[in-house]
CSV table of C-alpha atoms and ligand atoms in Angstrom, one decimal:
chain,number,residue,atom,x,y,z
A,1,MET,CA,-14.0,-13.4,31.7
A,2,LYS,CA,-11.9,-16.1,30.1
A,3,ILE,CA,-12.6,-16.3,26.4
A,4,LYS,CA,-13.3,-19.9,25.5
A,5,ALA,CA,-11.2,-21.1,22.6
A,6,GLN,CA,-13.5,-21.9,19.7
A,7,SER,CA,-14.1,-25.6,20.1
A,8,ASP,CA,-13.8,-27.5,16.9
A,9,ALA,CA,-10.7,-25.4,17.3
A,10,VAL,CA,-8.9,-24.2,14.3
A,11,ALA,CA,-5.2,-23.9,14.1
A,12,CYS,CA,-3.3,-22.1,11.3
A,13,ILE,CA,0.0,-23.0,9.7
A,14,ILE,CA,1.6,-20.3,7.5
A,15,LEU,CA,4.3,-21.5,5.2
A,16,ALA,CA,7.1,-18.9,4.7
A,17,ALA,CA,10.3,-20.8,4.5
A,18,GLY,CA,10.6,-21.0,0.7
A,19,LYS,CA,13.6,-19.4,-0.9
A,20,GLY,CA,11.6,-17.2,-3.1
A,21,THR,CA,14.3,-17.4,-5.8
A,22,ARG,CA,12.1,-16.0,-8.5
A,23,MET,CA,12.0,-12.6,-6.6
A,24,LYS,CA,15.7,-12.1,-7.1
A,25,SER,CA,16.0,-10.4,-3.8
A,26,LYS,CA,18.1,-10.4,-0.7
A,27,LEU,CA,15.0,-9.8,1.3
A,28,PRO,CA,13.0,-13.0,2.2
A,29,LYS,CA,10.1,-13.1,-0.2
A,30,VAL,CA,7.4,-12.9,2.4
A,31,MET,CA,8.8,-9.7,3.8
A,32,HIS,CA,8.2,-7.8,0.5
A,33,GLU,CA,5.4,-5.3,1.1
A,34,VAL,CA,1.9,-4.9,-0.2
A,35,ALA,CA,0.2,-1.7,0.8
A,36,ARG,CA,3.2,-0.9,3.0
A,37,LYS,CA,3.0,-4.1,5.1
A,38,PRO,CA,5.0,-7.3,4.6
A,39,MET,CA,3.0,-10.0,2.8
A,40,LEU,CA,3.5,-12.4,5.7
A,41,LEU,CA,1.9,-10.0,8.2
A,42,HIS,CA,-1.2,-9.6,6.0
A,43,VAL,CA,-1.6,-13.4,6.2
A,44,VAL,CA,-0.9,-13.6,9.9
A,45,ASP,CA,-3.5,-10.8,10.6
A,46,THR,CA,-6.0,-12.7,8.4
A,47,ALA,CA,-5.4,-15.9,10.3
A,48,LEU,CA,-5.5,-14.2,13.8
A,49,ALA,CA,-8.9,-12.7,12.9
A,50,LEU,CA,-10.3,-16.3,13.0
A,51,LYS,CA,-9.3,-16.4,16.7
A,52,PRO,CA,-7.5,-19.7,16.2
A,53,GLN,CA,-6.0,-21.8,18.9
A,54,THR,CA,-2.5,-21.4,17.4
A,55,VAL,CA,-0.9,-19.7,14.5
A,56,ALA,CA,2.4,-21.2,13.6
A,57,VAL,CA,4.7,-19.6,11.0
A,58,VAL,CA,7.2,-21.9,9.3
A,59,THR,CA,10.5,-20.2,8.4
A,60,SER,CA,13.9,-21.4,7.4
A,61,PRO,CA,16.9,-21.3,9.8
A,62,ASP,CA,18.4,-18.2,8.2
A,63,MET,CA,15.2,-16.1,8.4
A,64,THR,CA,16.0,-14.4,11.7
A,65,SER,CA,14.7,-11.1,10.3
A,66,VAL,CA,11.3,-12.6,9.7
A,67,ARG,CA,11.2,-14.2,13.1
A,68,ASN,CA,12.2,-10.9,14.7
A,69,ALA,CA,9.5,-9.0,12.8
A,70,LEU,CA,6.9,-11.5,14.0
A,71,GLU,CA,8.2,-11.3,17.6
A,72,ARG,CA,8.0,-7.5,17.5
A,73,GLN,CA,4.6,-7.4,16.0
A,74,TYR,CA,2.8,-10.3,17.7
A,75,LYS,CA,4.9,-11.3,20.8
A,76,ASP,CA,3.7,-14.7,21.8
A,77,LYS,CA,0.5,-14.7,19.7
A,78,VAL,CA,2.4,-16.4,16.9
A,79,ALA,CA,4.4,-19.6,17.3
A,80,ASN,CA,7.6,-20.1,15.4
A,81,ALA,CA,8.5,-23.3,13.6
A,82,ILE,CA,11.7,-23.9,11.7
A,83,GLN,CA,12.0,-26.0,8.6
A,84,GLN,CA,15.7,-27.0,8.5
A,85,GLU,CA,15.9,-27.6,4.7
A,86,GLN,CA,13.4,-26.4,2.1
A,87,ARG,CA,12.2,-29.7,0.9
A,88,GLY,CA,8.7,-28.7,-0.2
A,89,THR,CA,5.4,-27.5,1.2
A,90,GLY,CA,4.6,-30.9,2.7
A,91,ASP,CA,7.8,-31.0,4.6
A,92,ALA,CA,7.2,-27.4,5.7
A,93,VAL,CA,3.9,-28.4,7.3
A,94,LYS,CA,5.5,-31.3,9.0
A,95,ALA,CA,8.0,-28.8,10.6
A,96,ALA,CA,5.0,-27.1,12.3
A,97,LYS,CA,3.7,-30.2,14.0
A,98,ALA,CA,5.5,-29.5,17.3
A,99,ALA,CA,4.3,-25.9,17.4
A,100,LEU,CA,0.7,-27.1,17.1
A,101,LYS,CA,1.0,-29.3,20.2
A,102,ASP,CA,-2.5,-30.6,21.1
A,103,VAL,CA,-4.5,-29.4,18.2
A,104,THR,CA,-7.1,-31.9,17.3
A,105,GLY,CA,-9.6,-29.9,15.2
A,106,THR,CA,-9.1,-28.3,11.8
A,107,VAL,CA,-5.7,-27.2,10.6
A,108,LEU,CA,-5.8,-24.4,8.0
A,109,ILE,CA,-2.7,-24.2,5.9
A,110,LEU,CA,-1.9,-20.8,4.4
A,111,TYR,CA,1.0,-19.5,2.3
A,112,GLY,CA,2.9,-16.5,3.4
A,113,ASP,CA,3.1,-15.4,-0.3
A,114,THR,CA,-0.7,-15.1,-0.7
A,115,PRO,CA,-1.4,-11.8,0.9
A,116,LEU,CA,-4.9,-11.1,-0.3
A,117,ILE,CA,-6.6,-14.1,1.3
A,118,ARG,CA,-9.7,-13.1,3.4
A,119,THR,CA,-10.7,-14.3,6.8
A,120,GLU,CA,-14.3,-15.0,5.5
A,121,THR,CA,-12.9,-17.5,2.9
A,122,LEU,CA,-10.9,-19.4,5.6
A,123,ALA,CA,-14.0,-19.5,7.9
A,124,SER,CA,-16.1,-20.9,5.1
A,125,MET,CA,-13.6,-23.7,4.4
A,126,ALA,CA,-13.5,-24.6,8.1
A,127,ALA,CA,-17.3,-24.6,8.2
A,128,LEU,CA,-17.6,-26.9,5.2
A,129,LEU,CA,-15.2,-29.4,6.8
A,130,LYS,CA,-17.1,-29.3,10.1
A,131,LYS,CA,-20.5,-29.8,8.4
A,132,ASN,CA,-19.6,-32.7,6.2
A,133,SER,CA,-18.0,-35.7,8.1
A,134,LYS,CA,-17.1,-37.5,4.8
A,135,LEU,CA,-14.6,-34.8,4.0
A,136,GLY,CA,-11.0,-35.3,5.2
A,137,LEU,CA,-10.0,-31.9,3.8
A,138,VAL,CA,-11.1,-28.9,1.8
A,139,VAL,CA,-9.1,-27.1,-0.8
A,140,LEU,CA,-9.5,-23.7,-2.1
A,141,GLY,CA,-9.8,-23.5,-5.9
A,142,MET,CA,-9.8,-20.7,-8.4
A,143,GLU,CA,-10.4,-20.5,-12.2
A,144,ILE,CA,-7.5,-18.9,-14.1
A,145,ASP,CA,-7.4,-18.5,-17.8
A,146,MET,CA,-3.7,-18.7,-18.1
A,147,PRO,CA,-2.7,-20.8,-15.1
A,148,ASN,CA,1.1,-21.0,-15.8
A,149,ASP,CA,2.8,-22.3,-12.6
A,150,TYR,CA,-0.3,-23.0,-10.5
A,151,GLY,CA,-1.1,-26.6,-9.5
A,152,ARG,CA,-4.2,-27.9,-11.2
A,153,LEU,CA,-7.2,-29.4,-9.4
A,154,ILE,CA,-8.1,-32.7,-11.2
A,155,LEU,CA,-11.7,-33.7,-10.7
A,156,ASP,CA,-13.2,-37.2,-10.9
A,157,LYS,CA,-16.3,-38.0,-12.9
A,158,ASN,CA,-18.5,-36.8,-10.0
A,159,SER,CA,-16.7,-33.5,-10.0
A,160,ASN,CA,-15.0,-34.1,-6.7
A,161,VAL,CA,-11.3,-33.2,-6.3
A,162,GLU,CA,-9.3,-36.4,-7.0
A,163,ARG,CA,-5.8,-35.0,-6.8
A,164,ILE,CA,-3.7,-32.0,-7.4
A,165,VAL,CA,-1.0,-32.0,-10.1
A,166,GLU,CA,1.8,-29.4,-10.1
A,167,ALA,CA,2.4,-27.6,-13.4
A,168,ARG,CA,5.8,-29.1,-13.8
A,169,ASP,CA,4.5,-32.6,-13.4
A,170,ALA,CA,1.4,-32.2,-15.5
A,171,THR,CA,0.7,-33.8,-18.8
A,172,ALA,CA,-0.4,-31.5,-21.7
A,173,LYS,CA,-4.0,-32.5,-21.0
A,174,GLU,CA,-3.7,-31.7,-17.3
A,175,LYS,CA,-2.1,-28.4,-18.1
A,176,ALA,CA,-5.1,-27.4,-20.1
A,177,VAL,CA,-7.2,-27.5,-16.9
A,178,THR,CA,-8.0,-24.0,-15.7
A,179,LEU,CA,-9.2,-24.9,-12.2
A,180,CYS,CA,-6.2,-24.2,-10.0
A,181,ASN,CA,-4.9,-24.8,-6.5
A,182,SER,CA,-4.6,-21.6,-4.4
A,183,GLY,CA,-2.5,-23.5,-1.9
A,184,VAL,CA,-4.9,-22.9,1.0
A,185,MET,CA,-6.2,-26.1,2.6
A,186,ALA,CA,-8.3,-27.0,5.6
A,187,VAL,CA,-7.5,-30.5,6.9
A,188,ARG,CA,-8.5,-32.6,9.9
A,189,ALA,CA,-5.5,-32.5,12.2
A,190,ASN,CA,-5.0,-36.2,12.8
A,191,LEU,CA,-5.5,-37.0,9.1
A,192,LEU,CA,-3.0,-34.3,8.1
A,193,PHE,CA,-0.1,-35.6,10.2
A,194,SER,CA,-0.7,-39.2,9.3
A,195,LEU,CA,-0.7,-38.4,5.6
A,196,LEU,CA,2.4,-36.2,5.7
A,197,GLY,CA,4.3,-39.3,6.8
A,198,LYS,CA,3.3,-40.9,3.5
A,199,LEU,CA,4.5,-38.2,1.1
A,200,THR,CA,7.3,-39.0,-1.3
A,201,ASN,CA,9.4,-36.7,-3.3
A,202,LYS,CA,9.2,-38.5,-6.6
A,203,ASN,CA,8.3,-35.5,-8.8
A,204,ALA,CA,9.9,-32.9,-11.0
A,205,LYS,CA,11.2,-30.8,-8.1
A,206,ASN,CA,12.2,-33.8,-5.8
A,207,GLU,CA,10.1,-32.1,-3.2
A,208,TYR,CA,7.6,-33.3,-0.7
A,209,TYR,CA,4.4,-31.6,-2.1
A,210,LEU,CA,1.7,-30.9,0.4
A,211,THR,CA,-0.7,-31.1,-2.6
A,212,ASP,CA,-0.2,-34.9,-2.8
A,213,ILE,CA,-2.2,-35.4,0.4
A,214,VAL,CA,-5.4,-35.0,-1.6
A,215,ALA,CA,-4.8,-38.2,-3.5
A,216,LEU,CA,-3.5,-39.9,-0.4
A,217,ALA,CA,-6.7,-38.9,1.5
A,218,ARG,CA,-8.9,-40.3,-1.3
A,219,LYS,CA,-7.0,-43.6,-1.1
A,220,GLU,CA,-7.9,-43.9,2.5
A,221,GLY,CA,-11.6,-43.3,1.8
A,222,HIS,CA,-11.9,-39.6,2.6
A,223,SER,CA,-13.4,-37.1,0.2
A,224,CYS,CA,-11.9,-33.8,-0.7
A,225,GLY,CA,-14.2,-30.8,-0.7
A,226,MET,CA,-13.6,-27.6,-2.6
A,227,ILE,CA,-14.5,-24.0,-2.2
A,228,LYS,CA,-14.0,-21.7,-5.2
A,229,THR,CA,-13.3,-18.1,-4.9
A,230,ASP,CA,-12.1,-15.1,-6.8
A,231,SER,CA,-8.7,-15.7,-8.3
A,232,LEU,CA,-7.6,-12.1,-7.4
A,233,GLU,CA,-7.9,-13.0,-3.7
A,234,LEU,CA,-5.7,-16.0,-4.1
A,235,LEU,CA,-2.9,-14.5,-6.1
A,236,GLY,CA,0.4,-16.2,-5.0
A,237,VAL,CA,3.4,-13.9,-5.3
A,238,ASN,CA,6.5,-15.5,-6.8
A,239,SER,CA,7.9,-12.7,-8.9
A,240,ARG,CA,8.1,-8.9,-8.9
A,241,ALA,CA,5.4,-8.8,-11.6
A,242,GLU,CA,3.1,-10.8,-9.4
A,243,LEU,CA,4.0,-8.6,-6.4
A,244,ALA,CA,2.9,-5.6,-8.5
A,245,CYS,CA,-0.3,-7.4,-9.3
A,246,ALA,CA,-1.0,-8.1,-5.6
A,247,GLU,CA,-0.4,-4.5,-4.9
A,248,ALA,CA,-2.8,-3.3,-7.5
A,249,ASN,CA,-5.5,-5.7,-6.2
A,250,MET,CA,-4.9,-4.7,-2.6
A,251,GLN,CA,-5.1,-1.0,-3.6
A,252,ARG,CA,-8.5,-1.6,-5.3
A,253,ARG,CA,-9.8,-3.3,-2.2
A,254,LEU,CA,-8.5,-0.5,0.2
A,255,ARG,CA,-9.9,2.3,-2.0
A,256,LYS,CA,-13.3,0.6,-2.2
A,257,LYS,CA,-13.4,0.2,1.5
A,258,ALA,CA,-12.4,3.9,2.1
A,259,MET,CA,-15.2,5.0,-0.3
A,260,GLU,CA,-17.7,2.8,1.4
A,261,ASN,CA,-16.8,4.5,4.7
A,262,GLY,CA,-17.6,7.9,3.2
A,263,ALA,CA,-14.4,9.3,1.7
A,264,THR,CA,-14.5,10.8,-1.8
A,265,PHE,CA,-11.7,9.9,-4.3
A,266,ILE,CA,-11.9,12.0,-7.4
A,267,ASP,CA,-9.7,9.6,-9.3
A,268,PRO,CA,-9.4,6.4,-7.1
A,269,ALA,CA,-6.8,4.8,-9.4
A,270,SER,CA,-4.3,7.5,-8.7
A,271,VAL,CA,-4.5,7.4,-4.9
A,272,PHE,CA,-2.3,4.9,-3.1
A,273,LEU,CA,-3.2,3.8,0.4
A,274,ALA,CA,-1.3,1.9,3.1
A,275,CYS,CA,-3.3,-0.9,4.7
A,276,ASP,CA,-3.6,1.0,7.9
A,277,THR,CA,-4.7,4.4,6.4
A,278,LYS,CA,-7.7,5.8,8.3
A,279,LEU,CA,-9.9,8.3,6.5
A,280,GLY,CA,-12.9,10.0,8.1
A,281,GLN,CA,-16.2,10.9,6.6
A,282,ASP,CA,-16.4,13.4,3.8
A,283,VAL,CA,-12.7,13.5,3.4
A,284,VAL,CA,-11.9,14.5,-0.2
A,285,VAL,CA,-8.8,13.1,-1.8
A,286,HIS,CA,-7.8,14.7,-5.1
A,287,PRO,CA,-5.9,12.8,-7.8
A,288,HIS,CA,-2.3,11.6,-7.2
A,289,VAL,CA,-2.0,11.3,-3.4
A,290,VAL,CA,0.2,8.7,-1.7
A,291,PHE,CA,-0.4,7.5,1.9
A,292,GLY,CA,2.4,5.8,3.6
A,293,PRO,CA,1.9,3.8,6.9
A,294,GLY,CA,0.4,5.3,10.0
A,295,VAL,CA,-1.8,8.1,8.6
A,296,GLU,CA,-5.0,9.1,10.3
A,297,VAL,CA,-7.3,11.7,8.7
A,298,ALA,CA,-10.4,13.1,10.5
A,299,ASP,CA,-13.7,14.1,8.9
A,300,ASN,CA,-14.0,16.9,6.3
A,301,VAL,CA,-10.4,17.1,5.5
A,302,GLU,CA,-9.4,18.0,1.9
A,303,ILE,CA,-6.2,16.5,0.5
A,304,ARG,CA,-5.3,18.1,-2.7
A,305,SER,CA,-3.2,16.7,-5.5
A,306,PHE,CA,0.4,15.4,-5.3
A,307,CYS,CA,0.6,15.1,-1.5
A,308,HIS,CA,2.7,12.5,0.3
A,309,LEU,CA,1.6,11.6,3.8
A,310,GLU,CA,3.3,9.2,6.3
A,311,GLY,CA,2.9,8.8,10.0
A,312,ALA,CA,0.8,11.9,10.2
A,313,LYS,CA,-2.4,12.9,11.9
A,314,VAL,CA,-4.8,15.4,10.4
A,315,TYR,CA,-7.7,16.9,12.3
A,316,GLU,CA,-11.1,17.9,11.1
A,317,GLY,CA,-11.5,20.5,8.4
A,318,ALA,CA,-7.8,20.9,7.6
A,319,ILE,CA,-6.7,21.5,4.0
A,320,ILE,CA,-3.5,19.8,2.8
A,321,GLY,CA,-1.7,20.5,-0.5
A,322,PRO,CA,-1.4,20.5,-3.4
A,323,PHE,CA,2.2,19.3,-3.3
A,324,ALA,CA,2.5,19.0,0.5
A,325,ARG,CA,4.7,16.4,2.3
A,326,LEU,CA,3.7,15.3,5.8
A,327,ARG,CA,6.3,13.1,7.4
A,328,PRO,CA,6.2,11.0,10.6
A,329,GLY,CA,5.0,13.0,13.6
A,330,ALA,CA,3.3,15.7,11.7
A,331,VAL,CA,0.1,16.7,13.4
A,332,ILE,CA,-2.2,19.1,11.6
A,333,GLY,CA,-4.8,20.7,13.8
A,334,GLU,CA,-8.4,21.6,13.1
A,335,SER,CA,-8.9,23.8,10.1
A,336,ALA,CA,-5.1,24.3,9.7
A,337,HIS,CA,-3.7,24.8,6.1
A,338,VAL,CA,-0.6,23.2,4.7
A,339,GLY,CA,0.1,24.4,1.2
A,340,ASN,CA,2.4,23.7,-1.7
A,341,PHE,CA,6.0,22.6,-1.2
A,342,VAL,CA,5.6,22.5,2.6
A,343,GLU,CA,7.3,19.7,4.4
A,344,ILE,CA,6.3,19.0,8.0
A,345,LYS,CA,8.1,16.5,10.3
A,346,GLN,CA,7.6,15.9,14.1
A,347,ALA,CA,5.7,19.1,14.3
A,348,MET,CA,2.3,20.2,15.4
A,349,LEU,CA,0.3,22.9,13.6
A,350,GLU,CA,-2.4,23.9,16.0
A,351,ARG,CA,-5.9,24.9,15.1
A,352,GLY,CA,-6.2,27.3,12.3
A,353,ALA,CA,-2.4,27.7,11.8
A,354,LYS,CA,-1.2,28.2,8.2
A,355,ALA,CA,1.9,27.3,6.3
A,356,ASN,CA,0.9,27.8,2.8
A,357,HIS,CA,4.1,27.9,0.7
A,358,LEU,CA,7.6,26.6,0.4
A,359,SER,CA,8.5,25.8,4.0
A,360,TYR,CA,10.2,23.2,6.2
A,361,ILE,CA,8.7,22.9,9.7
A,362,GLY,CA,10.6,20.2,11.6
A,363,ASP,CA,10.6,19.5,15.4
A,364,ALA,CA,8.3,22.4,16.0
A,365,ASN,CA,5.1,23.5,17.6
A,366,VAL,CA,3.2,26.1,15.7
A,367,GLY,CA,0.5,27.8,17.9
A,368,GLU,CA,-3.2,28.4,17.0
A,369,GLY,CA,-3.8,30.8,14.2
A,370,ALA,CA,-0.1,31.4,13.6
A,371,ASN,CA,1.0,32.3,10.0
A,372,ILE,CA,4.1,30.9,8.5
A,373,GLY,CA,5.3,33.0,5.6
A,374,ALA,CA,6.6,31.5,2.3
A,375,GLY,CA,10.1,30.2,2.6
A,376,THR,CA,10.2,29.8,6.4
A,377,ILE,CA,12.7,27.2,7.5
A,378,THR,CA,13.1,25.8,11.0
A,379,CYS,CA,16.8,25.1,11.2
A,380,ASN,CA,16.4,22.1,13.5
A,381,TYR,CA,19.6,20.2,13.0
A,382,ASP,CA,23.2,21.2,13.9
A,383,GLY,CA,24.8,18.2,12.4
A,384,TYR,CA,24.6,16.3,15.7
A,385,ALA,CA,21.2,16.8,17.4
A,386,LYS,CA,17.7,18.0,16.6
A,387,HIS,CA,16.4,21.1,18.4
A,388,ARG,CA,12.8,22.4,18.8
A,389,THR,CA,11.2,25.6,17.6
A,390,VAL,CA,8.2,26.8,19.4
A,391,ILE,CA,6.0,29.4,17.7
A,392,GLY,CA,3.3,31.0,19.8
A,393,ASN,CA,-0.4,31.5,19.1
A,394,ASN,CA,-1.2,34.0,16.3
A,395,ALA,CA,2.5,34.7,15.7
A,396,PHE,CA,3.3,36.0,12.2
A,397,ILE,CA,6.5,34.7,10.6
A,398,GLY,CA,7.5,36.9,7.7
A,399,SER,CA,8.6,35.3,4.4
A,400,ASN,CA,12.1,33.8,4.0
A,401,THR,CA,12.8,33.5,7.8
A,402,ALA,CA,15.3,31.1,9.2
A,403,LEU,CA,14.4,30.0,12.7
A,404,VAL,CA,17.6,28.7,14.3
A,405,ALA,CA,16.5,26.1,16.9
A,406,PRO,CA,16.2,25.9,19.8
A,407,VAL,CA,14.2,29.1,19.7
A,408,ILE,CA,10.9,30.3,21.1
A,409,ILE,CA,8.7,32.9,19.3
A,410,GLY,CA,6.2,34.4,21.8
A,411,ASP,CA,2.4,34.6,21.2
A,412,GLY,CA,1.4,37.4,18.8
A,413,ALA,CA,5.0,38.2,17.8
A,414,VAL,CA,5.9,39.4,14.3
A,415,ILE,CA,9.1,38.4,12.5
A,416,GLY,CA,10.2,40.6,9.7
A,417,ALA,CA,10.7,38.9,6.4
A,418,GLY,CA,14.2,37.7,5.6
A,419,SER,CA,15.2,37.4,9.2
A,420,THR,CA,17.5,34.8,10.7
A,421,ILE,CA,16.2,34.4,14.2
A,422,SER,CA,18.5,32.7,16.7
A,423,GLU,CA,17.3,34.3,20.0
A,424,ASP,CA,13.9,34.0,21.6
A,425,VAL,CA,11.4,36.6,20.7
A,426,GLU,CA,9.0,37.9,23.4
A,427,PRO,CA,5.2,37.9,22.9
A,428,ASP,CA,3.8,40.7,20.8
A,429,ALA,CA,7.3,42.0,19.8
A,430,LEU,CA,8.6,42.7,16.3
A,431,ALA,CA,11.9,41.0,15.6
A,432,ILE,CA,13.9,41.8,12.5
A,433,ALA,CA,17.3,40.2,12.0
A,434,ARG,CA,18.6,41.2,8.5
A,435,ALA,CA,21.1,43.7,7.2
A,436,PRO,CA,19.6,47.2,7.1
A,437,GLN,CA,18.8,48.5,3.7
A,438,LYS,CA,21.0,51.2,2.1
A,439,GLN,CA,19.8,53.5,-0.7
A,440,LYS,CA,21.9,55.5,-3.0
A,441,SER,CA,19.8,58.1,-4.8
A,442,GLY,CA,20.3,58.2,-8.6
A,443,TRP,CA,22.9,55.4,-8.6
A,444,ALA,CA,21.1,53.2,-11.0
A,445,LYS,CA,20.6,56.0,-13.6
A,446,SER,CA,24.2,57.0,-13.5
A,447,PHE,CA,25.3,53.4,-13.8
A,448,ARG,CA,23.3,52.9,-16.9
A,449,ASN,CA,24.6,56.1,-18.4
A,450,ARG,CA,28.2,55.0,-17.7
A,451,LYS,CA,27.6,51.6,-19.4
A,452,ASN,CA,25.7,53.0,-22.4
A,453,ASN,CA,28.4,55.6,-23.4
B,501,UD1,C1,2.3,-23.9,-4.5
B,501,UD1,C2,1.4,-25.2,-4.7
B,501,UD1,C3,0.6,-25.0,-6.0
B,501,UD1,C4,-0.3,-23.8,-5.9
B,501,UD1,C5,0.6,-22.6,-5.6
B,501,UD1,C6,-0.3,-21.4,-5.2
B,501,UD1,C7,2.7,-27.1,-3.8
B,501,UD1,C8,3.5,-28.2,-4.1
B,501,UD1,N1,2.3,-26.3,-4.8
B,501,UD1,O1,3.2,-23.8,-5.6
B,501,UD1,O2,-0.2,-26.2,-6.2
B,501,UD1,O3,-1.0,-23.6,-7.1
B,501,UD1,O4,1.4,-22.8,-4.4
B,501,UD1,O5,0.4,-20.2,-5.0
B,501,UD1,O6,2.3,-26.9,-2.6
B,501,UD1,N2,7.5,-23.1,1.4
B,501,UD1,C9,8.1,-23.5,2.5
B,501,UD1,N3,9.0,-24.5,2.5
B,501,UD1,C10,9.3,-25.2,1.3
B,501,UD1,C11,8.7,-24.7,0.1
B,501,UD1,C12,7.8,-23.7,0.2
B,501,UD1,O7,7.8,-23.0,3.6
B,501,UD1,O8,10.2,-26.1,1.4
B,501,UD1,C13,6.5,-22.0,1.4
B,501,UD1,C14,6.9,-20.8,0.6
B,501,UD1,O9,7.6,-19.8,1.4
B,501,UD1,C15,5.6,-20.2,0.2
B,501,UD1,C16,4.7,-21.4,0.1
B,501,UD1,O10,5.3,-22.4,0.9
B,501,UD1,O11,5.0,-19.3,1.1
B,501,UD1,C17,4.5,-21.9,-1.3
B,501,UD1,O12,5.7,-22.2,-1.9
B,501,UD1,P1,6.0,-21.9,-3.4
B,501,UD1,O13,7.4,-22.3,-3.7
B,501,UD1,O14,5.7,-20.5,-3.7
B,501,UD1,O15,5.0,-22.9,-4.1
B,501,UD1,P2,4.4,-22.7,-5.6
B,501,UD1,O16,5.4,-23.2,-6.6
B,501,UD1,O17,3.9,-21.3,-5.8
B,502,MG,MG1,4.0,-19.5,-4.6
């Protein structure tokens, strides 16, 4: 069945071409990450959740890395628009006109540096515009005690938005206003493009401000609606300090959601999640745990303190940590245990397997119920290529064993502690590869006597 595009169609323009000079970074501002995902991709995902007709992202000509990231992630779901010169937010929206083609409904304008914006908020703006034909546009406002650089929403005597004034252009009286512009707008498409043609750059920055369309719309007899929402959601990131603020807010949101879904966090503030972290029911996360991207944890898993997980999958009932590191490709089977100072990469620990202390398991398969002794190392890299280690079910690897890959340890085999194993071991065999012990009776005593006299 063909899904009908929502009529009263909505299109989204996401502005991302700004230089972001205040970040002092070689990376384009919108590619800085929040909860391990570039800010811009947060905004694109939020926009796509509205099922819009089009999402167009405006970048500057040199932002090839941004366009490549969009292409990789979204293929043709996102249209590219290029703003030749960064002449302000109004000019940037103009640059997206061609990408919007035949859009006649509502255009939502978002900023790539506002990563916490929620789909519900955008939907409510579009709904308000649809409901009230007197409105030409709807802006999204927020109350901020110390508004610094934010544009201020100036209301008329009927409390309708009359215009937006940028902080740099504001009088002292206007600066005292705490009702701020988040930057997000919903505008009727035809009105938007006709007003953009009327913008001037007579202001402190000599830029074409999108915000000026409010006063222009009023002049033409349209009203400007406003929705107010929580300022935390609308935080615009211009500096590293604001990036840290966005991160903190996103973390709070992610932790809350994980707890609502049935995970226990003993100290939520010390657990860091990636935006795609998946935690099952009755997962218990102890203090000081960091989740990188791509982690999936099934029900009833316990993650003890000071663990770092990234690109890992953990099955039901497993116990991880304290002090464990799961790197990409780690798969921890049902009820398996990974203990302190154990690093696992591209390796599967099957059901009930245990690696409890001080080990590196890389490019390996550890069979069901196998026991990996303290200090076991899979020597997977010869300086050129990676090689696999296969450990059979219920095998027992003695402490301080080096397994020189490629190597296969059969089911039920036992490896003597301190061995360097470079040849395959057959099932149920004992392999010991260490220098035989010598004993000299009475040597220690006579040594002491010699030294003490
Ligand atoms: C803008 C608003 C301000 C609002 C604030 C909220 C204007 C004139 N001002 O100010 O009222 O309070 O956001 O965060 O709109 N961009 C381009 N091309 C350009 C300039 C900017 O694509 O030529 C993009 C940037 O990449 C960014 C967004 O537009 O994603 C906002 O630009 P920024 O310079 O951060 O505007 P603010 O000064 O924060
Ligand atoms: Mg900004």
